[in-house]
PDB file of C-alpha atoms in Angstrom:
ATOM      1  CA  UNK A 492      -6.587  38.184 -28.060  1.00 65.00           C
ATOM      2  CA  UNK A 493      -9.587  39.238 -30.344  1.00 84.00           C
ATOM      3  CA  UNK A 494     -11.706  38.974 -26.765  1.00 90.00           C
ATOM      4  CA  UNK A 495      -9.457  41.445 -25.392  1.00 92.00           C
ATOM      5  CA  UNK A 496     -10.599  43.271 -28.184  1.00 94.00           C
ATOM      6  CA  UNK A 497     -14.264  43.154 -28.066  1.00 95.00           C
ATOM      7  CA  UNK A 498     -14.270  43.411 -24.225  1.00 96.00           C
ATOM      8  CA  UNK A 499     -12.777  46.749 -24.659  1.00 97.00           C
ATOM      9  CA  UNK A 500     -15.570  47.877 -26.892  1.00 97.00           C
ATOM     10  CA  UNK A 501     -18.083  46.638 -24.749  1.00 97.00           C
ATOM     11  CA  UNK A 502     -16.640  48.041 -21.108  1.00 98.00           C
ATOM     12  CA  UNK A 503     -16.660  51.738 -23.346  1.00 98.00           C
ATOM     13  CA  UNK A 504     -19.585  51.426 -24.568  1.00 98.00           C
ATOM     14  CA  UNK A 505     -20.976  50.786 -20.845  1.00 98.00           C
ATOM     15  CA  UNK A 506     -18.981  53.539 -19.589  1.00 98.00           C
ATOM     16  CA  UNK A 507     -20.107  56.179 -22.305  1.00 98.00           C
ATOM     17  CA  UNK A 508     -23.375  54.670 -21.967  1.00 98.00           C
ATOM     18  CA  UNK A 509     -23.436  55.713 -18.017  1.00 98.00           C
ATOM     19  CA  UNK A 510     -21.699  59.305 -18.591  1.00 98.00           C
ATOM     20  CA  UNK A 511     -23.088  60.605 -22.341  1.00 98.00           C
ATOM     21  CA  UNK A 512     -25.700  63.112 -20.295  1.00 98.00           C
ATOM     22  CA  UNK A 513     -22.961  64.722 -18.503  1.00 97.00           C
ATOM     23  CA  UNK A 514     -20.608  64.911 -21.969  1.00 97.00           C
ATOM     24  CA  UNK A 515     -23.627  66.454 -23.657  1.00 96.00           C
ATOM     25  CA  UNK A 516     -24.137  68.737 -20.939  1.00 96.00           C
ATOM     26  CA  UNK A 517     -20.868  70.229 -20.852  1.00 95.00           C
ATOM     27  CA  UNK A 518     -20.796  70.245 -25.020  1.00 93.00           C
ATOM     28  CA  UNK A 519     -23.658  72.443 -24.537  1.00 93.00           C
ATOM     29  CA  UNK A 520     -21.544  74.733 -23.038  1.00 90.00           C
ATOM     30  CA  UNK A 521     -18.665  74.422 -25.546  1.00 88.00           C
ATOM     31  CA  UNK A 522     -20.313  72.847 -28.991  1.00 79.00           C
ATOM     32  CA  UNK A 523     -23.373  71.466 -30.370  1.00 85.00           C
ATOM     33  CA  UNK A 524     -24.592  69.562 -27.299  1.00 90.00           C
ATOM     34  CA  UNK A 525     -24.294  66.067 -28.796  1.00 95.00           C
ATOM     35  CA  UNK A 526     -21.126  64.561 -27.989  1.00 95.00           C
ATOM     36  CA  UNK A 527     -21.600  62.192 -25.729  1.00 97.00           C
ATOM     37  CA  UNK A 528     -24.984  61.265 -27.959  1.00 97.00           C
ATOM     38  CA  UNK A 529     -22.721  60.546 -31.287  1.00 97.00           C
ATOM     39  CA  UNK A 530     -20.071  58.935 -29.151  1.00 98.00           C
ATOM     40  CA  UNK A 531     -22.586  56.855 -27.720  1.00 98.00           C
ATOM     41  CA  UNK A 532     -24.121  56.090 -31.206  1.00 98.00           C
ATOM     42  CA  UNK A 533     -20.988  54.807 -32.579  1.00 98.00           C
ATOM     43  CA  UNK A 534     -19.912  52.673 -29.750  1.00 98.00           C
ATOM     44  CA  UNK A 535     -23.649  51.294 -30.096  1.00 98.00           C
ATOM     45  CA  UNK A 536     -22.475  50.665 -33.676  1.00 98.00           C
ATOM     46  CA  UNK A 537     -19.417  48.905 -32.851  1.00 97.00           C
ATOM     47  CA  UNK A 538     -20.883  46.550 -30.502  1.00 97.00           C
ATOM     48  CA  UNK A 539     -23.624  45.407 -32.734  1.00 97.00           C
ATOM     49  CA  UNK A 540     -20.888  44.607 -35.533  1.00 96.00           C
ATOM     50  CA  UNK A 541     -18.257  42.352 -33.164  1.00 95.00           C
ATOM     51  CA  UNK A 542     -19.918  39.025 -33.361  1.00 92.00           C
ATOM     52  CA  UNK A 543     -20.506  40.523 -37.321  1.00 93.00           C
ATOM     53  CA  UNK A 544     -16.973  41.098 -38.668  1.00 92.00           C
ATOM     54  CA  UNK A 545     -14.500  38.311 -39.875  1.00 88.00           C
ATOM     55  CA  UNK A 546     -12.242  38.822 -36.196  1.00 85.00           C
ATOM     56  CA  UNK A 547      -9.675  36.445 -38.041  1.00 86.00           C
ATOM     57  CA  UNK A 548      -7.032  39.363 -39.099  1.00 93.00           C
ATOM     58  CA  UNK A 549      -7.230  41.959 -36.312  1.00 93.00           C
ATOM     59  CA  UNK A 550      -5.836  44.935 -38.188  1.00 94.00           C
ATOM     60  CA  UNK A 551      -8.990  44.436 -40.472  1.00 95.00           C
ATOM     61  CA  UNK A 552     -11.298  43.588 -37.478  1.00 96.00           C
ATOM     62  CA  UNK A 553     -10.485  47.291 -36.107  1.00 96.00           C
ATOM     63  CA  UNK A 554     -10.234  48.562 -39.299  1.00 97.00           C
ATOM     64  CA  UNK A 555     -13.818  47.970 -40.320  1.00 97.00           C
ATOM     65  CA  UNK A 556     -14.817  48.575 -36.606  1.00 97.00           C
ATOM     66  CA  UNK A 557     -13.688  52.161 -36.737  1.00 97.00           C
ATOM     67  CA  UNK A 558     -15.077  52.717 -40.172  1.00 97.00           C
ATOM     68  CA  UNK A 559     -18.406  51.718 -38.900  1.00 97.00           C
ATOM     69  CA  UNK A 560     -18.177  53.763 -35.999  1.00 97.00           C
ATOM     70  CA  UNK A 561     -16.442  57.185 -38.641  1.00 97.00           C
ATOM     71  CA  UNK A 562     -19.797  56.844 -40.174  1.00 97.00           C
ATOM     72  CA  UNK A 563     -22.327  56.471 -37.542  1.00 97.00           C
ATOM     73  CA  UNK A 564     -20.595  59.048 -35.906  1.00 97.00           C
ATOM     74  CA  UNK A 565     -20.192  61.773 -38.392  1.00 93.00           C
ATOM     75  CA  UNK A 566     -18.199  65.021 -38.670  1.00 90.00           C
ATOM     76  CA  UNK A 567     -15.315  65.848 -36.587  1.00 89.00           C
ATOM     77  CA  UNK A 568     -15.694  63.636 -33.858  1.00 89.00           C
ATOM     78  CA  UNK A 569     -15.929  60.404 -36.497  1.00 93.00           C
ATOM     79  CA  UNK A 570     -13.163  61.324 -38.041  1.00 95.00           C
ATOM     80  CA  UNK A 571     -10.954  61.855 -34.743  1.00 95.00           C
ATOM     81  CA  UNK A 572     -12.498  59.316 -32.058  1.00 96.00           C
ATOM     82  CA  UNK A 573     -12.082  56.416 -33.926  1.00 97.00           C
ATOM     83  CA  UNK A 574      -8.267  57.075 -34.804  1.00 98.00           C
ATOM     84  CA  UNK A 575      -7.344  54.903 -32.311  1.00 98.00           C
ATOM     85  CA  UNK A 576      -9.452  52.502 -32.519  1.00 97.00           C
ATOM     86  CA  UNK A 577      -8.173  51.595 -35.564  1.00 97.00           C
ATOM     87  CA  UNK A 578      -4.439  52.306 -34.943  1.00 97.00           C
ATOM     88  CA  UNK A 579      -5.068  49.529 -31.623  1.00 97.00           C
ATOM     89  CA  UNK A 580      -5.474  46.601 -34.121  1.00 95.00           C
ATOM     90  CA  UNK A 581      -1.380  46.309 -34.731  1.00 95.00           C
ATOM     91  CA  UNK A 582      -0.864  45.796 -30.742  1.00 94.00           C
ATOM     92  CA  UNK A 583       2.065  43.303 -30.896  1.00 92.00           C
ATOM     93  CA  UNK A 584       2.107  41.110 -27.630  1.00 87.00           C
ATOM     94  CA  UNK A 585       5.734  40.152 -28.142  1.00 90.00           C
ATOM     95  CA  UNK A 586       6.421  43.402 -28.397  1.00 92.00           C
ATOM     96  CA  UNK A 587       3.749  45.601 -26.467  1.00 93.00           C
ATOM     97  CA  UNK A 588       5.193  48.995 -25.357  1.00 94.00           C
ATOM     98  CA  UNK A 589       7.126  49.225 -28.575  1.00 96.00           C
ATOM     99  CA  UNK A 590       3.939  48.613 -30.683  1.00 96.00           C
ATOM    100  CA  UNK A 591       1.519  50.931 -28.321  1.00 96.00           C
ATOM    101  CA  UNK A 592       4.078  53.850 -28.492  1.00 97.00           C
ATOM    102  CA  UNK A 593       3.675  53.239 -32.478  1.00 97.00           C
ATOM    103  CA  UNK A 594      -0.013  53.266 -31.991  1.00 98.00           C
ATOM    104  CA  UNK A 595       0.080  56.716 -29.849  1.00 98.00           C
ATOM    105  CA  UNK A 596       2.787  58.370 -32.076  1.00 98.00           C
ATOM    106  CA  UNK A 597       0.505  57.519 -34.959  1.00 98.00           C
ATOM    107  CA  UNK A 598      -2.791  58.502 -33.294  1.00 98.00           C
ATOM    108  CA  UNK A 599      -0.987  62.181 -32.328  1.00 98.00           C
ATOM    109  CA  UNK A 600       0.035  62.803 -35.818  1.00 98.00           C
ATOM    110  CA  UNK A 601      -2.943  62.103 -37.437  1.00 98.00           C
ATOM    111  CA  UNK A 602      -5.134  64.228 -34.510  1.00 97.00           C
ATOM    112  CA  UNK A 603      -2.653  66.622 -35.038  1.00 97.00           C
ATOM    113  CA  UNK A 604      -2.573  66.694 -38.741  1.00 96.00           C
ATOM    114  CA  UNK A 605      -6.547  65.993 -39.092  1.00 95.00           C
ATOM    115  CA  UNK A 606      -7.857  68.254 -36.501  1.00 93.00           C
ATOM    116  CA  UNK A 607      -5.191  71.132 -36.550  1.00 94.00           C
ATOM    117  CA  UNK A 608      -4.726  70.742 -33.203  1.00 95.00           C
ATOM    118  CA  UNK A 609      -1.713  71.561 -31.095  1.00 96.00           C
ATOM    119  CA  UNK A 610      -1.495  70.485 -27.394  1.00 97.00           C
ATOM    120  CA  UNK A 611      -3.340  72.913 -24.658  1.00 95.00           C
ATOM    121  CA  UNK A 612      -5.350  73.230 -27.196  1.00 94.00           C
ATOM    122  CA  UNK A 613      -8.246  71.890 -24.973  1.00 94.00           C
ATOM    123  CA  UNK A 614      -9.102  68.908 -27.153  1.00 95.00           C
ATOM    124  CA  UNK A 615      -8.779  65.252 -27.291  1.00 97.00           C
ATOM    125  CA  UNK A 616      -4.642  65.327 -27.515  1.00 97.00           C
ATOM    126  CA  UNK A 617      -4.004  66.888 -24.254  1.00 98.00           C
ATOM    127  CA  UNK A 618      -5.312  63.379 -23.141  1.00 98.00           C
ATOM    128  CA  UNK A 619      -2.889  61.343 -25.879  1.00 98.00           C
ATOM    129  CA  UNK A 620      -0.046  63.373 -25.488  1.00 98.00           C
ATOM    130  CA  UNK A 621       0.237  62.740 -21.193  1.00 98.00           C
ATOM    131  CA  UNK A 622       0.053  58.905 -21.608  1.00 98.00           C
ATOM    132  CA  UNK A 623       2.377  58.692 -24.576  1.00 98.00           C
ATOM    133  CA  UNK A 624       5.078  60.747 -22.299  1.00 97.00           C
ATOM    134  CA  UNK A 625       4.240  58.427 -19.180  1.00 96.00           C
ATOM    135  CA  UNK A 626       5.177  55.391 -21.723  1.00 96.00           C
ATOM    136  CA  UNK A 627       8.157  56.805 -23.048  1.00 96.00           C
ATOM    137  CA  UNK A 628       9.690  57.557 -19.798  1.00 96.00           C
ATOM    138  CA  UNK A 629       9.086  54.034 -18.336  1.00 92.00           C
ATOM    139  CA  UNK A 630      10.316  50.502 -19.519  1.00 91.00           C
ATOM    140  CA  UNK A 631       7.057  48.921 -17.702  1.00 90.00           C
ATOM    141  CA  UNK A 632       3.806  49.970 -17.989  1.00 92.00           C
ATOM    142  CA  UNK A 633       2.222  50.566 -14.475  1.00 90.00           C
ATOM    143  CA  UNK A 634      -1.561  50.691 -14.721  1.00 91.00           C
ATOM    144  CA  UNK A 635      -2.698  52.820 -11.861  1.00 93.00           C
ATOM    145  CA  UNK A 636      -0.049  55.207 -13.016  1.00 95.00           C
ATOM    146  CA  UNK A 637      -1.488  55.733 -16.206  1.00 96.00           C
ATOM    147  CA  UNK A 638      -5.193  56.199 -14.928  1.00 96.00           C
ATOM    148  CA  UNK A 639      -3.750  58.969 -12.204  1.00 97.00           C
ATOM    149  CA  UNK A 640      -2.043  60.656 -15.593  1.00 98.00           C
ATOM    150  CA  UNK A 641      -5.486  60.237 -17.359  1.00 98.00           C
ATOM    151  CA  UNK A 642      -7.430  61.774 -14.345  1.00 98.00           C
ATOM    152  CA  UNK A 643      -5.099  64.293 -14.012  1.00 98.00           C
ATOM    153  CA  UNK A 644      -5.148  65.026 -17.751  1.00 98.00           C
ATOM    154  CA  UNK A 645      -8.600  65.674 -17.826  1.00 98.00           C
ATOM    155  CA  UNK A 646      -8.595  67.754 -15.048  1.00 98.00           C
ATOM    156  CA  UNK A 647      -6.049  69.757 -16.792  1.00 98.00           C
ATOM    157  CA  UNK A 648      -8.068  70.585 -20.025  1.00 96.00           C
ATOM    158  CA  UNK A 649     -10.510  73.035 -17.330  1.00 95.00           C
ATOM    159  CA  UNK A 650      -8.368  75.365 -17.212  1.00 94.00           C
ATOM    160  CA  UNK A 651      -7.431  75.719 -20.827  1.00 93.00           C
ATOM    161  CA  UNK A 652      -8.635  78.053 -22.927  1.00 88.00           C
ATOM    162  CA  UNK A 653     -10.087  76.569 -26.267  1.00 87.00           C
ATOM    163  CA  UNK A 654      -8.096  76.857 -30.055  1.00 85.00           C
ATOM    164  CA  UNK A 655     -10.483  74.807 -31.868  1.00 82.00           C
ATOM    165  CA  UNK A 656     -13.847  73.885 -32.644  1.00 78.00           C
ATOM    166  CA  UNK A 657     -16.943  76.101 -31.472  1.00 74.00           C
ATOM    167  CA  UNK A 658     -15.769  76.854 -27.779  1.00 71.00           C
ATOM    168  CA  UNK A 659     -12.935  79.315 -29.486  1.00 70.00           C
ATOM    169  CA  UNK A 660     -15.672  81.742 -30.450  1.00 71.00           C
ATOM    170  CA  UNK A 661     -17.021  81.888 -27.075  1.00 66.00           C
ATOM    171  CA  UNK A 662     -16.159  84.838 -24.875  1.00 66.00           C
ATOM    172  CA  UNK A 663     -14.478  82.417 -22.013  1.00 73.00           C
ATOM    173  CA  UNK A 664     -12.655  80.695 -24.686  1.00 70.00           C
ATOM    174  CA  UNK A 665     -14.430  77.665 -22.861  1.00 77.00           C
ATOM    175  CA  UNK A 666     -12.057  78.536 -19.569  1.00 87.00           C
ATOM    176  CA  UNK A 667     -13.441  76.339 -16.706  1.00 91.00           C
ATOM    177  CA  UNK A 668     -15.305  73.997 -18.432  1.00 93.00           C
ATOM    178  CA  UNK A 669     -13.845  69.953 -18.424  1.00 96.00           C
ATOM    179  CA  UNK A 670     -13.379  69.749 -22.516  1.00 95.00           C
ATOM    180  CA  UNK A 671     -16.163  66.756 -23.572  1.00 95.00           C
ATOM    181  CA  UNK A 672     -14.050  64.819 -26.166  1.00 95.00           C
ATOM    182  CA  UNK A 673     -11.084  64.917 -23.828  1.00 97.00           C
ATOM    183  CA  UNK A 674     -13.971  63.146 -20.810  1.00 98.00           C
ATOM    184  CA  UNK A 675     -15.063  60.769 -23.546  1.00 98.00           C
ATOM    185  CA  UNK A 676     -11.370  59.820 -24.688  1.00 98.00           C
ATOM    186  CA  UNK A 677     -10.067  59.290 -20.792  1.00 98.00           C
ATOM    187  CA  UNK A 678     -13.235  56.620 -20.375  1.00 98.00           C
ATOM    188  CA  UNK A 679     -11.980  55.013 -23.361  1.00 98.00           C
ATOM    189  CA  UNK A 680      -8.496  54.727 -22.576  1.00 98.00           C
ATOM    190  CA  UNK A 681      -9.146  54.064 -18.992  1.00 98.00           C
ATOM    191  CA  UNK A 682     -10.944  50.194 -20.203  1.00 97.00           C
ATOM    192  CA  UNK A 683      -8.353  50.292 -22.646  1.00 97.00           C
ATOM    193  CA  UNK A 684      -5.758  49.872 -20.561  1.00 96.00           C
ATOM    194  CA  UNK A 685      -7.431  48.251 -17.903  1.00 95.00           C
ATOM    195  CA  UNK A 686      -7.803  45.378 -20.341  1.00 94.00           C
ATOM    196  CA  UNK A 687      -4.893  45.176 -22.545  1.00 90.00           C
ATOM    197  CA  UNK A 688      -2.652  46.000 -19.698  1.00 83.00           C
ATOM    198  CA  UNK A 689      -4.270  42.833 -18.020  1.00 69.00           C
ATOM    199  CA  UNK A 690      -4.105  40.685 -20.810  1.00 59.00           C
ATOM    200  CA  UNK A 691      -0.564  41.678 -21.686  1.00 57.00           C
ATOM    201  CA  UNK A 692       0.374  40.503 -17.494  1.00 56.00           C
ATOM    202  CA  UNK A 693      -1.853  37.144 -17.592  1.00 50.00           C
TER     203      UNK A 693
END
């Protein structure tokens, strides 16, 4: 299971890895330019640490994986990005949609509660929120499903108009623009499920 793990990290660190220019580039246009840069960094950071960390426990191996990522990362997007992360070391095999509904309900809140974010807010939850509906509404877990909700979630957050973070003081409100922690997010739940889901049916 702890592979499952670590080939998670790795596959979004590859995929932020190929698509941080293009997150940058549209934070220009909403924020300070850098997020796919600090996303990047702390991925970086979590890769060099997952031959590092004691893997034995895996609540603590994600634990201290998203704490070294919180600080690499910095501000905002340490604190937020990596709430999942760590929420995704209680998966429970025996008992996987149960536990991963947990994990999202948890991960919500704490965006929620953390970031003072409401959904349509054009931020990171209107990519949470979609899945976390799709897995309530359905006993089994249907991966292609989820990645059409995740595409279609991103999509979404163009035409939203921004509540938080920089993009709120700009005149468009940030209308039209694909929100960059909400492209970074979908890549990272995207291997996500592509590997647990796998895992969970082998």
């Amino acid at each position: 299971m702890t592979q499952s793990y670590k080939n998670w990290i790795n596959n979004s660190y590859s995929q932020i890895k190929e698509n941080y220019v293009e997150i940058n580039n549209l934070d220009q246009k909403l924020g300070d330019g850098d997020h796919g840069s600090t996303i990047l960094k702390g991925l970086d950071t979590a890769v060099v640490n997952l031959n590092i960390i004691s893997s034995e426990n895996l609540s603590f191996f994600m634990s201290e994986i998203s704490k070294l990522m919180r600080i690499s990362m910095g501000g905002a997007s340490g604190i937020l990005m990596t709430i999942f992360i760590k929420e995704v070391g209680n998966i429970n095999y025996d008992n996987f949609r149960l536990s991963l509904l947990d994990i999202f309900s948890i991960t919500i809140e704490k965006i929620k509660k953390r970031g003072k974010v409401n959904f349509g807010d054009k931020s990171i939850l209107d990519i949470y929120i979609p899945v976390y509906d799709e897995i309530v509404a359905n006993d089994i877990i249907h991966m292609n499903k989820i990645l059409n909700i995740l595409d279609h979630a991103l999509e979404s957050t163009k035409s939203m108009e921004a509540k938080v973070g920089r993009a709120k003081f700009l005149d468009t409100k940030g209308f039209g623009i694909t929100d960059p922690g909400a492209f970074s997010t979908t890549l990272i739940l995207k291997e996500f499920f592509k590997e647990f889901v796998n895992e969970k049916n082998n």
